[in-house]
PDB file of C-alpha atoms and ligand atoms in Angstrom:
ATOM      1  CA  MET R  25       0.772  -3.051 -45.339  1.00 61.00           C
ATOM      2  CA  LYS R  26       2.179   0.441 -44.850  1.00 68.00           C
ATOM      3  CA  ASP R  27       5.294   0.712 -42.664  1.00 75.00           C
ATOM      4  CA  VAL R  28       4.435   2.620 -39.533  1.00 84.00           C
ATOM      5  CA  LEU R  29       7.485   1.775 -37.421  1.00 90.00           C
ATOM      6  CA  LYS R  30      11.185   1.615 -38.295  1.00 91.00           C
ATOM      7  CA  ASP R  31      12.579  -1.908 -38.122  1.00 90.00           C
ATOM      8  CA  ASP R  32      14.432  -1.150 -34.886  1.00 91.00           C
ATOM      9  CA  GLU R  33      11.522   0.582 -33.140  1.00 95.00           C
ATOM     10  CA  HIS R  34       9.370  -1.399 -30.716  1.00 97.00           C
ATOM     11  CA  VAL R  35       5.824  -1.382 -29.404  1.00 98.00           C
ATOM     12  CA  VAL R  36       3.895  -3.548 -26.961  1.00 98.00           C
ATOM     13  CA  GLY R  37       0.515  -5.139 -27.578  1.00 98.00           C
ATOM     14  CA  LEU R  38      -1.425  -6.054 -24.428  1.00 98.00           C
ATOM     15  CA  ASP R  39      -4.523  -8.237 -24.244  1.00 97.00           C
ATOM     16  CA  ILE R  40      -6.494  -8.117 -20.999  1.00 94.00           C
ATOM     17  CA  GLY R  41      -9.060 -10.877 -20.990  1.00 86.00           C
ATOM     18  CA  GLY R  42     -11.503 -12.119 -18.380  1.00 80.00           C
ATOM     19  CA  THR R  43      -9.302 -15.152 -17.664  1.00 83.00           C
ATOM     20  CA  LYS R  44      -5.818 -14.287 -18.937  1.00 90.00           C
ATOM     21  CA  MET R  45      -3.591 -11.366 -19.845  1.00 95.00           C
ATOM     22  CA  MET R  46      -0.840 -11.381 -22.445  1.00 97.00           C
ATOM     23  CA  ALA R  47       1.749  -8.817 -23.541  1.00 98.00           C
ATOM     24  CA  VAL R  48       3.972  -9.130 -26.614  1.00 98.00           C
ATOM     25  CA  VAL R  49       6.809  -6.867 -27.814  1.00 98.00           C
ATOM     26  CA  TYR R  50       7.026  -6.347 -31.595  1.00 97.00           C
ATOM     27  CA  ASN R  51       9.599  -4.624 -33.780  1.00 96.00           C
ATOM     28  CA  GLY R  52       8.883  -2.705 -36.988  1.00 93.00           C
ATOM     29  CA  LYS R  53       8.931  -5.931 -39.015  1.00 94.00           C
ATOM     30  CA  TRP R  54       6.172  -7.261 -36.729  1.00 95.00           C
ATOM     31  CA  GLN R  55       8.381  -9.962 -35.317  1.00 95.00           C
ATOM     32  CA  ASP R  56       7.496 -11.201 -31.862  1.00 96.00           C
ATOM     33  CA  LEU R  57      10.532 -10.464 -29.664  1.00 97.00           C
ATOM     34  CA  GLY R  58       9.240 -11.421 -26.239  1.00 97.00           C
ATOM     35  CA  ARG R  59       6.006 -12.268 -24.521  1.00 97.00           C
ATOM     36  CA  CYS R  60       4.447 -12.809 -21.113  1.00 98.00           C
ATOM     37  CA  LYS R  61       1.136 -14.446 -20.267  1.00 97.00           C
ATOM     38  CA  LYS R  62      -0.562 -14.628 -16.860  1.00 95.00           C
ATOM     39  CA  LYS R  63      -3.961 -15.377 -15.394  1.00 93.00           C
ATOM     40  CA  SER R  64      -6.222 -12.361 -14.769  1.00 88.00           C
ATOM     41  CA  LYS R  65      -6.203 -13.086 -11.047  1.00 86.00           C
ATOM     42  CA  PHE R  66      -5.904 -10.084  -8.814  1.00 87.00           C
ATOM     43  CA  SER R  67      -5.370 -10.093  -5.056  1.00 88.00           C
ATOM     44  CA  LYS R  68      -4.655  -7.728  -2.172  1.00 88.00           C
ATOM     45  CA  GLU R  69      -0.947  -8.527  -2.521  1.00 89.00           C
ATOM     46  CA  GLU R  70      -1.048  -7.972  -6.269  1.00 90.00           C
ATOM     47  CA  PRO R  71      -3.930  -5.730  -7.348  1.00 90.00           C
ATOM     48  CA  ALA R  72      -4.884  -5.333 -11.028  1.00 91.00           C
ATOM     49  CA  GLU R  73      -2.561  -2.355 -11.495  1.00 91.00           C
ATOM     50  CA  ALA R  74       0.542  -4.171 -10.295  1.00 94.00           C
ATOM     51  CA  ARG R  75      -0.202  -7.362 -12.189  1.00 94.00           C
ATOM     52  CA  ILE R  76      -0.801  -5.571 -15.489  1.00 96.00           C
ATOM     53  CA  ILE R  77       2.466  -3.651 -15.075  1.00 97.00           C
ATOM     54  CA  ARG R  78       4.270  -6.927 -14.306  1.00 97.00           C
ATOM     55  CA  VAL R  79       2.964  -8.621 -17.463  1.00 97.00           C
ATOM     56  CA  VAL R  80       4.200  -5.733 -19.625  1.00 98.00           C
ATOM     57  CA  SER R  81       7.558  -5.482 -17.768  1.00 98.00           C
ATOM     58  CA  GLU R  82       8.227  -9.208 -18.115  1.00 98.00           C
ATOM     59  CA  ALA R  83       7.433  -9.142 -21.836  1.00 98.00           C
ATOM     60  CA  ILE R  84       9.907  -6.266 -22.269  1.00 98.00           C
ATOM     61  CA  GLU R  85      12.495  -8.189 -20.236  1.00 98.00           C
ATOM     62  CA  ALA R  86      11.915 -11.270 -22.395  1.00 98.00           C
ATOM     63  CA  ALA R  87      12.578  -9.066 -25.436  1.00 97.00           C
ATOM     64  CA  GLY R  88      15.982  -8.076 -24.002  1.00 97.00           C
ATOM     65  CA  ASN R  89      14.846  -4.785 -22.424  1.00 97.00           C
ATOM     66  CA  VAL R  90      14.506  -2.985 -25.748  1.00 97.00           C
ATOM     67  CA  PRO R  91      13.226   0.605 -25.466  1.00 97.00           C
ATOM     68  CA  ILE R  92       9.537   0.813 -26.371  1.00 97.00           C
ATOM     69  CA  LYS R  93       7.677   3.603 -28.151  1.00 97.00           C
ATOM     70  CA  GLY R  94       4.139   2.890 -27.004  1.00 97.00           C
ATOM     71  CA  ILE R  95       1.611   0.376 -25.703  1.00 98.00           C
ATOM     72  CA  GLY R  96      -1.654  -0.654 -27.357  1.00 98.00           C
ATOM     73  CA  VAL R  97      -4.234  -2.400 -25.194  1.00 98.00           C
ATOM     74  CA  GLY R  98      -7.339  -4.469 -25.875  1.00 96.00           C
ATOM     75  CA  SER R  99      -9.600  -4.657 -22.822  1.00 94.00           C
ATOM     76  CA  PRO R 100     -13.140  -5.796 -22.137  1.00 89.00           C
ATOM     77  CA  GLY R 101     -15.506  -2.819 -22.294  1.00 80.00           C
ATOM     78  CA  PRO R 102     -17.482  -0.716 -22.160  1.00 84.00           C
ATOM     79  CA  LEU R 103     -14.621   1.752 -22.196  1.00 90.00           C
ATOM     80  CA  ASP R 104     -13.800   5.218 -23.422  1.00 90.00           C
ATOM     81  CA  PRO R 105     -11.118   4.940 -26.124  1.00 89.00           C
ATOM     82  CA  VAL R 106     -10.369   8.667 -25.876  1.00 90.00           C
ATOM     83  CA  SER R 107      -9.511   8.742 -22.157  1.00 92.00           C
ATOM     84  CA  GLY R 108      -8.476   5.083 -21.908  1.00 93.00           C
ATOM     85  CA  ILE R 109     -10.800   4.571 -18.934  1.00 93.00           C
ATOM     86  CA  VAL R 110     -12.516   1.196 -18.592  1.00 91.00           C
ATOM     87  CA  ILE R 111     -15.999   2.076 -17.440  1.00 89.00           C
ATOM     88  CA  ASP R 112     -17.400  -1.164 -16.125  1.00 83.00           C
ATOM     89  CA  THR R 113     -16.275  -4.774 -16.527  1.00 81.00           C
ATOM     90  CA  PRO R 114     -18.243  -7.213 -14.387  1.00 73.00           C
ATOM     91  CA  ASN R 115     -15.761 -10.031 -15.173  1.00 74.00           C
ATOM     92  CA  LEU R 116     -12.778  -8.160 -13.778  1.00 81.00           C
ATOM     93  CA  GLY R 117     -14.708  -6.074 -11.240  1.00 82.00           C
ATOM     94  CA  TRP R 118     -13.437  -2.744 -12.596  1.00 88.00           C
ATOM     95  CA  LYS R 119     -15.370   0.500 -12.406  1.00 90.00           C
ATOM     96  CA  ASN R 120     -13.885   3.627 -14.012  1.00 93.00           C
ATOM     97  CA  PHE R 121     -10.466   1.997 -14.108  1.00 93.00           C
ATOM     98  CA  PRO R 122      -7.856   4.420 -15.598  1.00 95.00           C
ATOM     99  CA  LEU R 123      -6.010   1.754 -17.585  1.00 95.00           C
ATOM    100  CA  ALA R 124      -4.215   4.043 -20.075  1.00 97.00           C
ATOM    101  CA  LYS R 125      -2.993   6.401 -17.338  1.00 96.00           C
ATOM    102  CA  ILE R 126      -1.663   3.563 -15.156  1.00 96.00           C
ATOM    103  CA  LEU R 127       0.464   2.282 -18.039  1.00 97.00           C
ATOM    104  CA  SER R 128       1.602   5.660 -19.373  1.00 97.00           C
ATOM    105  CA  ASP R 129       2.609   6.837 -15.864  1.00 97.00           C
ATOM    106  CA  ARG R 130       4.693   3.723 -15.319  1.00 97.00           C
ATOM    107  CA  PHE R 131       6.280   3.251 -18.762  1.00 98.00           C
ATOM    108  CA  LYS R 132       6.363   6.958 -19.826  1.00 98.00           C
ATOM    109  CA  VAL R 133       5.091   6.234 -23.349  1.00 97.00           C
ATOM    110  CA  PRO R 134       1.812   6.904 -25.193  1.00 97.00           C
ATOM    111  CA  VAL R 135      -0.878   4.290 -24.540  1.00 98.00           C
ATOM    112  CA  ILE R 136      -4.099   3.630 -26.384  1.00 96.00           C
ATOM    113  CA  VAL R 137      -6.915   1.415 -25.156  1.00 96.00           C
ATOM    114  CA  ASP R 138      -9.767  -0.060 -27.153  1.00 96.00           C
ATOM    115  CA  ASN R 139     -12.363  -2.767 -26.791  1.00 93.00           C
ATOM    116  CA  ASP R 140     -10.735  -6.214 -27.072  1.00 93.00           C
ATOM    117  CA  VAL R 141     -13.031  -7.409 -29.858  1.00 94.00           C
ATOM    118  CA  ASN R 142     -12.452  -4.225 -31.856  1.00 95.00           C
ATOM    119  CA  VAL R 143      -8.733  -4.762 -31.437  1.00 96.00           C
ATOM    120  CA  GLY R 144      -8.999  -8.453 -32.352  1.00 96.00           C
ATOM    121  CA  THR R 145     -10.939  -7.576 -35.510  1.00 96.00           C
ATOM    122  CA  TYR R 146      -8.262  -5.001 -36.320  1.00 96.00           C
ATOM    123  CA  GLY R 147      -5.522  -7.612 -35.828  1.00 96.00           C
ATOM    124  CA  GLU R 148      -7.262 -10.113 -38.098  1.00 95.00           C
ATOM    125  CA  TRP R 149      -7.709  -7.380 -40.677  1.00 95.00           C
ATOM    126  CA  CYS R 150      -4.079  -6.136 -40.594  1.00 93.00           C
ATOM    127  CA  PHE R 151      -2.312  -9.489 -40.291  1.00 93.00           C
ATOM    128  CA  GLY R 152      -4.848 -12.141 -41.306  1.00 85.00           C
ATOM    129  CA  VAL R 153      -6.405 -13.044 -44.644  1.00 84.00           C
ATOM    130  CA  LEU R 154      -8.365  -9.789 -45.135  1.00 91.00           C
ATOM    131  CA  LYS R 155      -5.540  -7.277 -45.653  1.00 88.00           C
ATOM    132  CA  ASP R 156      -6.909  -6.146 -48.997  1.00 90.00           C
ATOM    133  CA  CYS R 157     -10.397  -5.280 -47.666  1.00 95.00           C
ATOM    134  CA  ALA R 158     -11.581  -1.787 -46.661  1.00 96.00           C
ATOM    135  CA  HIS R 159     -14.839  -2.858 -44.962  1.00 97.00           C
ATOM    136  CA  VAL R 160     -14.755  -5.758 -42.512  1.00 97.00           C
ATOM    137  CA  VAL R 161     -17.061  -7.033 -39.784  1.00 98.00           C
ATOM    138  CA  GLY R 162     -15.620  -9.304 -37.066  1.00 97.00           C
ATOM    139  CA  ILE R 163     -17.724 -11.520 -34.818  1.00 97.00           C
ATOM    140  CA  PHE R 164     -16.263 -13.591 -31.999  1.00 95.00           C
ATOM    141  CA  PRO R 165     -18.721 -16.019 -30.404  1.00 94.00           C
ATOM    142  CA  GLY R 166     -17.443 -17.405 -27.098  1.00 88.00           C
ATOM    143  CA  THR R 167     -18.621 -17.058 -23.508  1.00 86.00           C
ATOM    144  CA  GLY R 168     -20.244 -13.875 -24.808  1.00 88.00           C
ATOM    145  CA  ILE R 169     -20.443 -12.608 -28.387  1.00 94.00           C
ATOM    146  CA  GLY R 170     -18.400  -9.570 -29.353  1.00 93.00           C
ATOM    147  CA  GLY R 171     -18.102  -7.712 -32.625  1.00 95.00           C
ATOM    148  CA  GLY R 172     -15.876  -5.168 -34.323  1.00 96.00           C
ATOM    149  CA  ILE R 173     -16.659  -3.084 -37.398  1.00 97.00           C
ATOM    150  CA  ILE R 174     -14.119  -1.584 -39.802  1.00 97.00           C
ATOM    151  CA  ILE R 175     -15.520   0.851 -42.361  1.00 97.00           C
ATOM    152  CA  ASP R 176     -13.262   2.627 -44.865  1.00 96.00           C
ATOM    153  CA  LYS R 177     -10.255   1.061 -43.095  1.00 94.00           C
ATOM    154  CA  LYS R 178     -11.225   2.633 -39.764  1.00 94.00           C
ATOM    155  CA  LEU R 179     -12.706   1.074 -36.653  1.00 94.00           C
ATOM    156  CA  LEU R 180     -16.225   2.287 -36.028  1.00 95.00           C
ATOM    157  CA  HIS R 181     -16.713   3.679 -32.513  1.00 93.00           C
ATOM    158  CA  GLY R 182     -19.965   5.606 -32.919  1.00 93.00           C
ATOM    159  CA  PHE R 183     -21.395   8.334 -30.702  1.00 91.00           C
ATOM    160  CA  SER R 184     -20.869   6.480 -27.421  1.00 87.00           C
ATOM    161  CA  GLY R 185     -17.463   5.048 -28.346  1.00 87.00           C
ATOM    162  CA  ALA R 186     -18.856   1.523 -27.920  1.00 87.00           C
ATOM    163  CA  ALA R 187     -20.257   0.689 -31.372  1.00 92.00           C
ATOM    164  CA  GLY R 188     -20.148  -2.906 -32.548  1.00 93.00           C
ATOM    165  CA  GLU R 189     -22.023  -4.697 -29.742  1.00 92.00           C
ATOM    166  CA  VAL R 190     -23.178  -7.340 -32.171  1.00 95.00           C
ATOM    167  CA  GLY R 191     -23.946  -9.773 -29.341  1.00 94.00           C
ATOM    168  CA  HIS R 192     -26.754  -7.546 -28.119  1.00 94.00           C
ATOM    169  CA  MET R 193     -28.586  -7.356 -31.428  1.00 96.00           C
ATOM    170  CA  THR R 194     -32.154  -8.467 -30.700  1.00 97.00           C
ATOM    171  CA  ILE R 195     -32.855 -11.674 -32.602  1.00 96.00           C
ATOM    172  CA  GLN R 196     -35.934 -12.943 -30.781  1.00 96.00           C
ATOM    173  CA  GLU R 197     -38.104 -10.364 -29.036  1.00 95.00           C
ATOM    174  CA  ASP R 198     -39.423 -12.651 -26.304  1.00 96.00           C
ATOM    175  CA  GLY R 199     -36.318 -14.851 -26.165  1.00 96.00           C
ATOM    176  CA  PRO R 200     -34.221 -15.815 -23.125  1.00 96.00           C
ATOM    177  CA  PHE R 201     -32.735 -13.203 -20.774  1.00 95.00           C
ATOM    178  CA  CYS R 202     -29.292 -11.857 -21.620  1.00 93.00           C
ATOM    179  CA  GLY R 203     -26.539 -10.750 -19.236  1.00 87.00           C
ATOM    180  CA  CYS R 204     -27.271  -7.150 -20.329  1.00 87.00           C
ATOM    181  CA  GLY R 205     -30.812  -7.326 -18.899  1.00 90.00           C
ATOM    182  CA  LYS R 206     -32.639  -7.481 -22.239  1.00 93.00           C
ATOM    183  CA  ARG R 207     -34.364 -10.505 -23.713  1.00 96.00           C
ATOM    184  CA  GLY R 208     -33.567 -12.315 -26.926  1.00 96.00           C
ATOM    185  CA  CYS R 209     -30.108 -10.887 -27.683  1.00 96.00           C
ATOM    186  CA  LEU R 210     -27.899 -12.893 -30.044  1.00 97.00           C
ATOM    187  CA  GLU R 211     -25.624 -13.627 -27.060  1.00 95.00           C
ATOM    188  CA  ALA R 212     -28.506 -15.102 -25.040  1.00 96.00           C
ATOM    189  CA  LEU R 213     -29.323 -17.429 -27.938  1.00 97.00           C
ATOM    190  CA  ALA R 214     -25.961 -18.365 -29.400  1.00 97.00           C
ATOM    191  CA  SER R 215     -23.043 -17.851 -26.975  1.00 95.00           C
ATOM    192  CA  ARG R 216     -21.112 -20.838 -25.652  1.00 94.00           C
ATOM    193  CA  ILE R 217     -23.042 -20.436 -22.377  1.00 93.00           C
ATOM    194  CA  ALA R 218     -26.403 -20.524 -24.197  1.00 96.00           C
ATOM    195  CA  ILE R 219     -25.326 -23.666 -26.052  1.00 97.00           C
ATOM    196  CA  ALA R 220     -23.967 -25.264 -22.860  1.00 96.00           C
ATOM    197  CA  LYS R 221     -27.267 -24.644 -21.035  1.00 96.00           C
ATOM    198  CA  GLU R 222     -29.211 -26.539 -23.672  1.00 97.00           C
ATOM    199  CA  VAL R 223     -26.618 -29.288 -23.967  1.00 97.00           C
ATOM    200  CA  ALA R 224     -26.515 -29.740 -20.163  1.00 97.00           C
ATOM    201  CA  ALA R 225     -30.276 -30.286 -20.191  1.00 96.00           C
ATOM    202  CA  LEU R 226     -29.856 -32.856 -22.981  1.00 96.00           C
ATOM    203  CA  ALA R 227     -27.107 -34.616 -21.023  1.00 96.00           C
ATOM    204  CA  ALA R 228     -29.198 -34.642 -17.835  1.00 95.00           C
ATOM    205  CA  ARG R 229     -31.987 -36.502 -19.555  1.00 94.00           C
ATOM    206  CA  GLY R 230     -29.766 -38.934 -21.420  1.00 95.00           C
ATOM    207  CA  ASP R 231     -29.939 -37.336 -24.871  1.00 96.00           C
ATOM    208  CA  ALA R 232     -26.257 -36.373 -25.086  1.00 96.00           C
ATOM    209  CA  PRO R 233     -24.405 -39.519 -24.024  1.00 95.00           C
ATOM    210  CA  TYR R 234     -20.858 -38.351 -24.875  1.00 96.00           C
ATOM    211  CA  VAL R 235     -21.285 -35.135 -22.882  1.00 95.00           C
ATOM    212  CA  ALA R 236     -22.912 -36.960 -19.951  1.00 95.00           C
ATOM    213  CA  ALA R 237     -20.084 -39.513 -19.815  1.00 95.00           C
ATOM    214  CA  ASN R 238     -17.175 -37.121 -20.325  1.00 93.00           C
ATOM    215  CA  CYS R 239     -17.997 -33.854 -18.598  1.00 89.00           C
ATOM    216  CA  GLY R 240     -21.373 -34.089 -16.877  1.00 90.00           C
ATOM    217  CA  THR R 241     -23.877 -31.261 -16.714  1.00 91.00           C
ATOM    218  CA  ASP R 242     -21.770 -28.426 -15.270  1.00 92.00           C
ATOM    219  CA  LEU R 243     -22.002 -25.536 -17.772  1.00 90.00           C
ATOM    220  CA  ARG R 244     -18.411 -24.498 -17.078  1.00 88.00           C
ATOM    221  CA  ASN R 245     -17.130 -27.866 -18.303  1.00 92.00           C
ATOM    222  CA  ILE R 246     -19.136 -27.895 -21.523  1.00 94.00           C
ATOM    223  CA  ARG R 247     -16.529 -26.032 -23.527  1.00 93.00           C
ATOM    224  CA  SER R 248     -16.115 -25.637 -27.279  1.00 94.00           C
ATOM    225  CA  ASN R 249     -13.746 -28.581 -27.711  1.00 94.00           C
ATOM    226  CA  VAL R 250     -16.087 -30.849 -25.721  1.00 95.00           C
ATOM    227  CA  LEU R 251     -18.949 -29.854 -28.020  1.00 96.00           C
ATOM    228  CA  ALA R 252     -16.797 -30.628 -31.053  1.00 97.00           C
ATOM    229  CA  GLN R 253     -15.828 -34.036 -29.645  1.00 97.00           C
ATOM    230  CA  ALA R 254     -19.446 -34.851 -28.753  1.00 97.00           C
ATOM    231  CA  ILE R 255     -20.526 -34.095 -32.327  1.00 97.00           C
ATOM    232  CA  LYS R 256     -17.733 -36.312 -33.696  1.00 97.00           C
ATOM    233  CA  ALA R 257     -18.785 -39.066 -31.293  1.00 97.00           C
ATOM    234  CA  GLY R 258     -22.333 -38.946 -32.644  1.00 96.00           C
ATOM    235  CA  ASP R 259     -24.329 -36.832 -30.155  1.00 97.00           C
ATOM    236  CA  THR R 260     -26.724 -35.695 -32.883  1.00 97.00           C
ATOM    237  CA  LEU R 261     -28.829 -33.440 -30.680  1.00 98.00           C
ATOM    238  CA  VAL R 262     -25.692 -31.597 -29.552  1.00 98.00           C
ATOM    239  CA  GLU R 263     -24.928 -31.016 -33.236  1.00 98.00           C
ATOM    240  CA  GLU R 264     -28.423 -29.653 -33.731  1.00 98.00           C
ATOM    241  CA  VAL R 265     -28.008 -27.198 -30.831  1.00 98.00           C
ATOM    242  CA  VAL R 266     -24.626 -25.969 -32.124  1.00 98.00           C
ATOM    243  CA  ARG R 267     -25.900 -25.645 -35.689  1.00 98.00           C
ATOM    244  CA  LYS R 268     -28.916 -23.638 -34.530  1.00 98.00           C
ATOM    245  CA  ALA R 269     -26.689 -21.269 -32.526  1.00 98.00           C
ATOM    246  CA  ALA R 270     -24.394 -20.801 -35.535  1.00 98.00           C
ATOM    247  CA  TYR R 271     -27.459 -20.120 -37.680  1.00 98.00           C
ATOM    248  CA  TYR R 272     -28.515 -17.363 -35.236  1.00 98.00           C
ATOM    249  CA  VAL R 273     -25.058 -15.817 -35.639  1.00 98.00           C
ATOM    250  CA  GLY R 274     -25.624 -16.075 -39.389  1.00 98.00           C
ATOM    251  CA  ILE R 275     -28.880 -14.121 -39.055  1.00 98.00           C
ATOM    252  CA  ALA R 276     -26.920 -11.359 -37.323  1.00 98.00           C
ATOM    253  CA  VAL R 277     -24.274 -11.510 -40.065  1.00 98.00           C
ATOM    254  CA  GLY R 278     -27.045 -11.207 -42.680  1.00 98.00           C
ATOM    255  CA  ASN R 279     -28.435  -8.133 -40.912  1.00 98.00           C
ATOM    256  CA  LEU R 280     -24.979  -6.572 -40.727  1.00 98.00           C
ATOM    257  CA  ILE R 281     -24.367  -7.239 -44.423  1.00 98.00           C
ATOM    258  CA  ASN R 282     -27.658  -5.520 -45.282  1.00 98.00           C
ATOM    259  CA  ILE R 283     -26.803  -2.470 -43.195  1.00 97.00           C
ATOM    260  CA  LEU R 284     -23.030  -2.066 -43.636  1.00 98.00           C
ATOM    261  CA  SER R 285     -22.247  -3.849 -46.916  1.00 98.00           C
ATOM    262  CA  PRO R 286     -18.857  -5.223 -45.802  1.00 98.00           C
ATOM    263  CA  GLU R 287     -16.474  -6.986 -48.197  1.00 97.00           C
ATOM    264  CA  ALA R 288     -15.688  -9.635 -45.635  1.00 97.00           C
ATOM    265  CA  VAL R 289     -16.948 -11.041 -42.370  1.00 98.00           C
ATOM    266  CA  VAL R 290     -14.415 -12.744 -40.111  1.00 97.00           C
ATOM    267  CA  LEU R 291     -15.567 -15.180 -37.443  1.00 97.00           C
ATOM    268  CA  GLY R 292     -13.318 -16.175 -34.556  1.00 95.00           C
ATOM    269  CA  GLY R 293     -13.390 -17.389 -30.969  1.00 91.00           C
ATOM    270  CA  GLY R 294     -13.479 -20.826 -29.375  1.00 91.00           C
ATOM    271  CA  LEU R 295     -16.610 -22.197 -31.046  1.00 95.00           C
ATOM    272  CA  VAL R 296     -15.413 -21.341 -34.554  1.00 96.00           C
ATOM    273  CA  GLU R 297     -11.892 -22.648 -33.850  1.00 95.00           C
ATOM    274  CA  ALA R 298     -13.268 -25.968 -32.575  1.00 95.00           C
ATOM    275  CA  MET R 299     -15.823 -26.531 -35.367  1.00 96.00           C
ATOM    276  CA  GLU R 300     -14.854 -24.306 -38.262  1.00 97.00           C
ATOM    277  CA  SER R 301     -16.515 -26.034 -41.205  1.00 96.00           C
ATOM    278  CA  LEU R 302     -19.806 -26.876 -39.480  1.00 97.00           C
ATOM    279  CA  TYR R 303     -20.006 -23.385 -37.992  1.00 98.00           C
ATOM    280  CA  LEU R 304     -19.262 -21.510 -41.213  1.00 98.00           C
ATOM    281  CA  GLU R 305     -21.672 -23.734 -43.131  1.00 98.00           C
ATOM    282  CA  GLU R 306     -24.581 -22.637 -40.907  1.00 98.00           C
ATOM    283  CA  VAL R 307     -23.545 -18.978 -40.971  1.00 98.00           C
ATOM    284  CA  LYS R 308     -23.407 -19.029 -44.771  1.00 98.00           C
ATOM    285  CA  ARG R 309     -26.782 -20.802 -44.939  1.00 98.00           C
ATOM    286  CA  ALA R 310     -28.373 -18.066 -42.807  1.00 98.00           C
ATOM    287  CA  VAL R 311     -26.689 -15.298 -44.777  1.00 98.00           C
ATOM    288  CA  LYS R 312     -28.206 -16.674 -47.984  1.00 98.00           C
ATOM    289  CA  VAL R 313     -31.669 -16.398 -46.426  1.00 98.00           C
ATOM    290  CA  HIS R 314     -31.302 -13.135 -44.498  1.00 98.00           C
ATOM    291  CA  ALA R 315     -28.969 -10.902 -46.536  1.00 98.00           C
ATOM    292  CA  MET R 316     -30.186  -9.231 -49.709  1.00 98.00           C
ATOM    293  CA  PRO R 317     -28.761 -10.881 -52.834  1.00 98.00           C
ATOM    294  CA  PHE R 318     -27.164  -7.706 -54.212  1.00 97.00           C
ATOM    295  CA  LEU R 319     -25.502  -6.914 -50.874  1.00 97.00           C
ATOM    296  CA  ARG R 320     -24.263 -10.426 -50.114  1.00 97.00           C
ATOM    297  CA  LYS R 321     -22.785 -10.996 -53.589  1.00 97.00           C
ATOM    298  CA  GLY R 322     -19.031 -11.596 -53.365  1.00 96.00           C
ATOM    299  CA  VAL R 323     -18.887 -11.107 -49.573  1.00 98.00           C
ATOM    300  CA  ARG R 324     -16.185 -13.315 -48.069  1.00 97.00           C
ATOM    301  CA  ILE R 325     -17.072 -15.170 -44.895  1.00 97.00           C
ATOM    302  CA  GLU R 326     -13.841 -16.357 -43.321  1.00 96.00           C
ATOM    303  CA  ALA R 327     -12.582 -17.961 -40.127  1.00 96.00           C
ATOM    304  CA  ALA R 328     -10.107 -15.936 -38.072  1.00 96.00           C
ATOM    305  CA  ARG R 329      -6.485 -17.029 -38.430  1.00 94.00           C
ATOM    306  CA  LEU R 330      -4.512 -15.470 -35.588  1.00 94.00           C
ATOM    307  CA  GLY R 331      -6.127 -17.256 -32.629  1.00 91.00           C
ATOM    308  CA  ASP R 332      -4.860 -15.917 -29.288  1.00 91.00           C
ATOM    309  CA  ASP R 333      -2.549 -13.415 -30.995  1.00 95.00           C
ATOM    310  CA  ALA R 334      -5.283 -11.372 -32.737  1.00 95.00           C
ATOM    311  CA  VAL R 335      -5.661  -8.872 -29.875  1.00 96.00           C
ATOM    312  CA  VAL R 336      -1.972  -8.370 -29.048  1.00 97.00           C
ATOM    313  CA  ARG R 337      -1.115  -7.933 -32.735  1.00 97.00           C
ATOM    314  CA  GLY R 338      -4.069  -5.603 -33.352  1.00 97.00           C
ATOM    315  CA  ALA R 339      -3.248  -3.535 -30.262  1.00 98.00           C
ATOM    316  CA  ALA R 340       0.429  -3.232 -31.214  1.00 98.00           C
ATOM    317  CA  ARG R 341      -0.506  -2.186 -34.740  1.00 96.00           C
ATOM    318  CA  MET R 342      -2.988   0.400 -33.435  1.00 96.00           C
ATOM    319  CA  ILE R 343      -0.450   2.123 -31.186  1.00 97.00           C
ATOM    320  CA  ALA R 344       2.148   2.030 -34.000  1.00 96.00           C
ATOM    321  CA  GLU R 345      -0.284   3.742 -36.378  1.00 94.00           C
ATOM    322  CA  HIS R 346      -1.205   6.255 -33.677  1.00 94.00           C
ATOM    323  CA  LEU R 347       2.496   7.118 -33.214  1.00 94.00           C
ATOM    324  CA  SER R 348       3.117   7.418 -36.952  1.00 88.00           C
ATOM    325  CA  VAL R 349       0.191   9.843 -37.364  1.00 82.00           C
ATOM    326  CA  LYS R 350       1.542  11.938 -34.495  1.00 75.00           C
ATOM    327  CA  LYS R 351       4.995  12.062 -36.117  1.00 70.00           C
ATOM    328  CA  LYS R 352       3.610  13.663 -39.300  1.00 63.00           C
TER     329      LYS R 352
HETATM  330 ZN1   ZN E 414     -27.852  -8.540 -24.370  1.00 80.29          ZN
END
């Protein structure tokens, strides 16, 4: 990996998620010098602006108040990476939120903002097992399904700035409704919520005994680790539901391989972390059926390796590269 910072220069990576926020200070050797993590809970006493600033300030404090050169941010979108304005995030309740300006006004350094899944894909690419690849697709199935696309070592933003919405690829024309208003999106068929809905129905009628006994039928409780435990405990219909969802993701991966011809596809997020081998097995099975043989030959399908640190690392790396280009 090319050096973009001197060893004694520092940048901050910030991950703003629907449930938690995390900031980490890195030096030029990409060592983690200090971090701060808080819930994404905003109130009248501490609105979003103040809380985000506090997370970054406390991470810098934890790093011994080193001077920082810039801040990279991964945020839920849609957002405009050029202006750093978050356009609309239903989870956080933001509309036209000037995230980059808030941070650059307070910390007096350059700030760049990009979609969290783009940034996570970038992190996995720079620091994970795919460093040697020039073309990478990232897919992160969780509560929703996000994607990031790197072509010729660059993140693809497209005309709108929001390219890579893999979760809203139509898989089944007359399928279930999606949060975006369309029917049959990958997310509506294969997200953790889609799986939980089906599993809750199984539990309610006695066909998923482990789930019924351990977490009931509330969708919010049927999380990835519960699904993994239920499968281990022998809830065979739960396994079938999870495998089918993973297969749907594999259909999307097959389509993306046909269109983009990536060298590698990286899959992350809670479902993959909890059930890596079962999940990847189904994805690979679908890819064999749905990607063209010539295009799928030699394509690596890998599980993400950085877990919760993918976004902060990717964001820090992105601002460091941005600063190094500006220097030249
Ligand atoms: Zn959708």
